[in-house]
Amino acid sequence: MLPTSPTILFDGVCNLCNGFVQFVIRHDAQAYFRFASLQSGVGQEVLSAYGMPTEEFRSFLFIEDGQLYSRSTAALKVFRRLGGAWGLLYGFMLVPKFLRDPVYDWVSRNRYRWFGQQESCMLPTPALKARFL
């Protein structure tokens, strides 16, 4: 079943991605977001439903109001929802995607080399388990 609540889908073995999830959790005072790794059953179902590769993870995804966002747009939409000073980053939406996405892609291609990766997906603490699908 596809997520109905605002959900961030991330590469569960990527240290940068896991760090981003931890950052969002710390700054999401209203517990607006839910999370699922792209490797999970939910993640695989979303990828299949949207015709995306199910084994190669180049972007985290964000689902909100039935819309799927990826790459720089997904990141900026998440920052917007965090509010406060982080919401100001949404102003980068004024920069055209053809300029934003190559920067996102460059980081994505190098993320394992720069930040490393884990052997398996992160396991949420019992307190956070309800926010993970």
mmCIF file of C-alpha atoms in Angstrom:
data_model
loop_
_atom_site.group_PDB
_atom_site.id
_atom_site.type_symbol
_atom_site.label_atom_id
_atom_site.label_comp_id
_atom_site.label_asym_id
_atom_site.label_seq_id
_atom_site.Cartn_x
_atom_site.Cartn_y
_atom_site.Cartn_z
ATOM 1 C CA MET A 1 0.000 0.000 0.000
ATOM 2 C CA LEU A 2 1.425 3.396 -0.968
ATOM 3 C CA PRO A 3 1.995 5.930 1.818
ATOM 4 C CA THR A 4 -0.794 8.422 2.428
ATOM 5 C CA SER A 5 1.078 10.627 4.909
ATOM 6 C CA PRO A 6 4.018 12.867 3.922
ATOM 7 C CA THR A 7 6.843 10.348 3.566
ATOM 8 C CA ILE A 8 10.568 10.596 2.936
ATOM 9 C CA LEU A 9 12.003 7.547 1.168
ATOM 10 C CA PHE A 10 15.780 7.283 1.498
ATOM 11 C CA ASP A 11 18.698 4.974 0.738
ATOM 12 C CA GLY A 12 18.911 3.030 3.993
ATOM 13 C CA VAL A 13 22.605 2.148 3.675
ATOM 14 C CA CYS A 14 23.813 5.650 2.762
ATOM 15 C CA ASN A 15 25.395 7.537 5.669
ATOM 16 C CA LEU A 16 24.513 10.919 4.133
ATOM 17 C CA CYS A 17 20.891 9.857 3.685
ATOM 18 C CA ASN A 18 20.678 8.489 7.225
ATOM 19 C CA GLY A 19 22.201 11.714 8.522
ATOM 20 C CA PHE A 20 19.589 13.702 6.621
ATOM 21 C CA VAL A 21 16.800 11.588 8.143
ATOM 22 C CA GLN A 22 18.229 12.173 11.632
ATOM 23 C CA PHE A 23 18.426 15.916 10.868
ATOM 24 C CA VAL A 24 14.779 15.983 9.767
ATOM 25 C CA ILE A 25 13.676 14.060 12.861
ATOM 26 C CA ARG A 26 15.494 16.555 15.124
ATOM 27 C CA HIS A 27 13.918 19.565 13.378
ATOM 28 C CA ASP A 28 10.421 18.167 12.742
ATOM 29 C CA ALA A 29 8.793 19.330 15.969
ATOM 30 C CA GLN A 30 5.291 18.489 14.712
ATOM 31 C CA ALA A 31 6.270 14.941 13.610
ATOM 32 C CA TYR A 32 4.925 15.783 10.140
ATOM 33 C CA PHE A 33 7.116 13.319 8.234
ATOM 34 C CA ARG A 34 7.125 9.542 8.037
ATOM 35 C CA PHE A 35 10.122 7.604 6.743
ATOM 36 C CA ALA A 36 10.869 4.447 4.783
ATOM 37 C CA SER A 37 14.056 3.149 3.252
ATOM 38 C CA LEU A 38 14.026 2.586 -0.488
ATOM 39 C CA GLN A 39 15.107 -0.994 0.235
ATOM 40 C CA SER A 40 12.023 -1.678 2.404
ATOM 41 C CA GLY A 41 8.791 -3.217 1.169
ATOM 42 C CA VAL A 42 7.123 0.209 1.158
ATOM 43 C CA GLY A 43 10.065 1.750 -0.685
ATOM 44 C CA GLN A 44 10.100 -0.990 -3.301
ATOM 45 C CA GLU A 45 6.343 -0.670 -3.782
ATOM 46 C CA VAL A 46 6.614 3.099 -4.331
ATOM 47 C CA LEU A 47 9.488 2.678 -6.800
ATOM 48 C CA SER A 48 7.530 0.046 -8.752
ATOM 49 C CA ALA A 49 4.322 2.085 -8.725
ATOM 50 C CA TYR A 50 6.132 5.086 -10.211
ATOM 51 C CA GLY A 51 8.163 3.055 -12.721
ATOM 52 C CA MET A 52 11.498 3.799 -11.060
ATOM 53 C CA PRO A 53 14.501 1.442 -10.724
ATOM 54 C CA THR A 54 14.153 -0.810 -7.663
ATOM 55 C CA GLU A 55 17.861 -1.548 -7.173
ATOM 56 C CA GLU A 56 19.649 1.695 -8.003
ATOM 57 C CA PHE A 57 19.054 4.584 -5.618
ATOM 58 C CA ARG A 58 20.195 7.942 -6.933
ATOM 59 C CA SER A 59 17.715 10.175 -5.143
ATOM 60 C CA PHE A 60 15.692 10.242 -2.021
ATOM 61 C CA LEU A 61 11.998 10.699 -2.676
ATOM 62 C CA PHE A 62 9.301 12.691 -0.952
ATOM 63 C CA ILE A 63 5.596 11.932 -1.229
ATOM 64 C CA GLU A 64 3.140 14.623 -0.192
ATOM 65 C CA ASP A 65 -0.543 14.893 -1.112
ATOM 66 C CA GLY A 66 -0.178 12.040 -3.585
ATOM 67 C CA GLN A 67 2.667 13.772 -5.475
ATOM 68 C CA LEU A 68 6.099 12.197 -5.782
ATOM 69 C CA TYR A 69 9.095 14.541 -5.694
ATOM 70 C CA SER A 70 12.721 13.635 -6.265
ATOM 71 C CA ARG A 71 16.205 15.117 -6.304
ATOM 72 C CA SER A 72 16.559 18.801 -5.434
ATOM 73 C CA THR A 73 12.812 19.428 -5.490
ATOM 74 C CA ALA A 74 12.250 16.744 -2.837
ATOM 75 C CA ALA A 75 14.983 18.214 -0.622
ATOM 76 C CA LEU A 76 13.647 21.757 -0.912
ATOM 77 C CA LYS A 77 10.070 20.648 -0.199
ATOM 78 C CA VAL A 78 11.276 18.926 2.970
ATOM 79 C CA PHE A 79 13.197 22.027 4.118
ATOM 80 C CA ARG A 80 10.098 24.131 3.511
ATOM 81 C CA ARG A 81 8.064 21.932 5.852
ATOM 82 C CA LEU A 82 10.715 22.121 8.593
ATOM 83 C CA GLY A 83 9.960 25.807 8.940
ATOM 84 C CA GLY A 84 12.067 28.367 10.731
ATOM 85 C CA ALA A 85 15.292 29.360 9.045
ATOM 86 C CA TRP A 86 15.359 25.997 7.212
ATOM 87 C CA GLY A 87 12.212 27.004 5.349
ATOM 88 C CA LEU A 88 14.171 29.817 3.718
ATOM 89 C CA LEU A 89 16.053 27.235 1.652
ATOM 90 C CA TYR A 90 12.817 26.740 -0.273
ATOM 91 C CA GLY A 91 13.750 29.989 -2.045
ATOM 92 C CA PHE A 92 16.140 27.886 -4.145
ATOM 93 C CA MET A 93 13.034 26.654 -5.974
ATOM 94 C CA LEU A 94 13.444 29.869 -7.957
ATOM 95 C CA VAL A 95 16.597 28.352 -9.431
ATOM 96 C CA PRO A 96 15.567 26.251 -12.449
ATOM 97 C CA LYS A 97 15.722 22.464 -12.033
ATOM 98 C CA PHE A 98 18.199 22.178 -14.899
ATOM 99 C CA LEU A 99 20.662 24.075 -12.678
ATOM 100 C CA ARG A 100 19.680 22.568 -9.291
ATOM 101 C CA ASP A 101 19.493 18.908 -10.226
ATOM 102 C CA PRO A 102 23.035 18.547 -11.661
ATOM 103 C CA VAL A 103 24.417 19.735 -8.295
ATOM 104 C CA TYR A 104 22.165 17.227 -6.507
ATOM 105 C CA ASP A 105 23.276 14.480 -8.923
ATOM 106 C CA TRP A 106 26.963 15.271 -8.345
ATOM 107 C CA VAL A 107 26.550 14.864 -4.578
ATOM 108 C CA SER A 108 24.461 11.711 -5.112
ATOM 109 C CA ARG A 109 27.116 10.105 -7.324
ATOM 110 C CA ASN A 110 29.828 10.755 -4.716
ATOM 111 C CA ARG A 111 27.907 10.218 -1.471
ATOM 112 C CA TYR A 112 29.274 6.746 -0.701
ATOM 113 C CA ARG A 113 32.847 7.861 -1.356
ATOM 114 C CA TRP A 114 32.513 11.038 0.712
ATOM 115 C CA PHE A 115 30.264 9.836 3.554
ATOM 116 C CA GLY A 116 30.486 6.047 3.427
ATOM 117 C CA GLN A 117 27.783 3.445 3.678
ATOM 118 C CA GLN A 118 26.507 0.863 6.128
ATOM 119 C CA GLU A 119 26.113 -2.874 5.702
ATOM 120 C CA SER A 120 22.383 -2.715 6.387
ATOM 121 C CA CYS A 121 19.566 -0.210 6.829
ATOM 122 C CA MET A 122 19.362 1.757 10.057
ATOM 123 C CA LEU A 123 16.955 0.492 12.688
ATOM 124 C CA PRO A 124 14.838 3.182 14.357
ATOM 125 C CA THR A 125 14.796 3.454 18.110
ATOM 126 C CA PRO A 126 11.622 2.236 19.821
ATOM 127 C CA ALA A 127 10.595 5.874 20.365
ATOM 128 C CA LEU A 128 10.836 6.601 16.619
ATOM 129 C CA LYS A 129 9.521 3.288 15.313
ATOM 130 C CA ALA A 130 5.994 4.650 14.742
ATOM 131 C CA ARG A 131 7.362 7.210 12.259
ATOM 132 C CA PHE A 132 8.930 4.540 10.045
ATOM 133 C CA LEU A 133 6.845 2.581 7.553
#
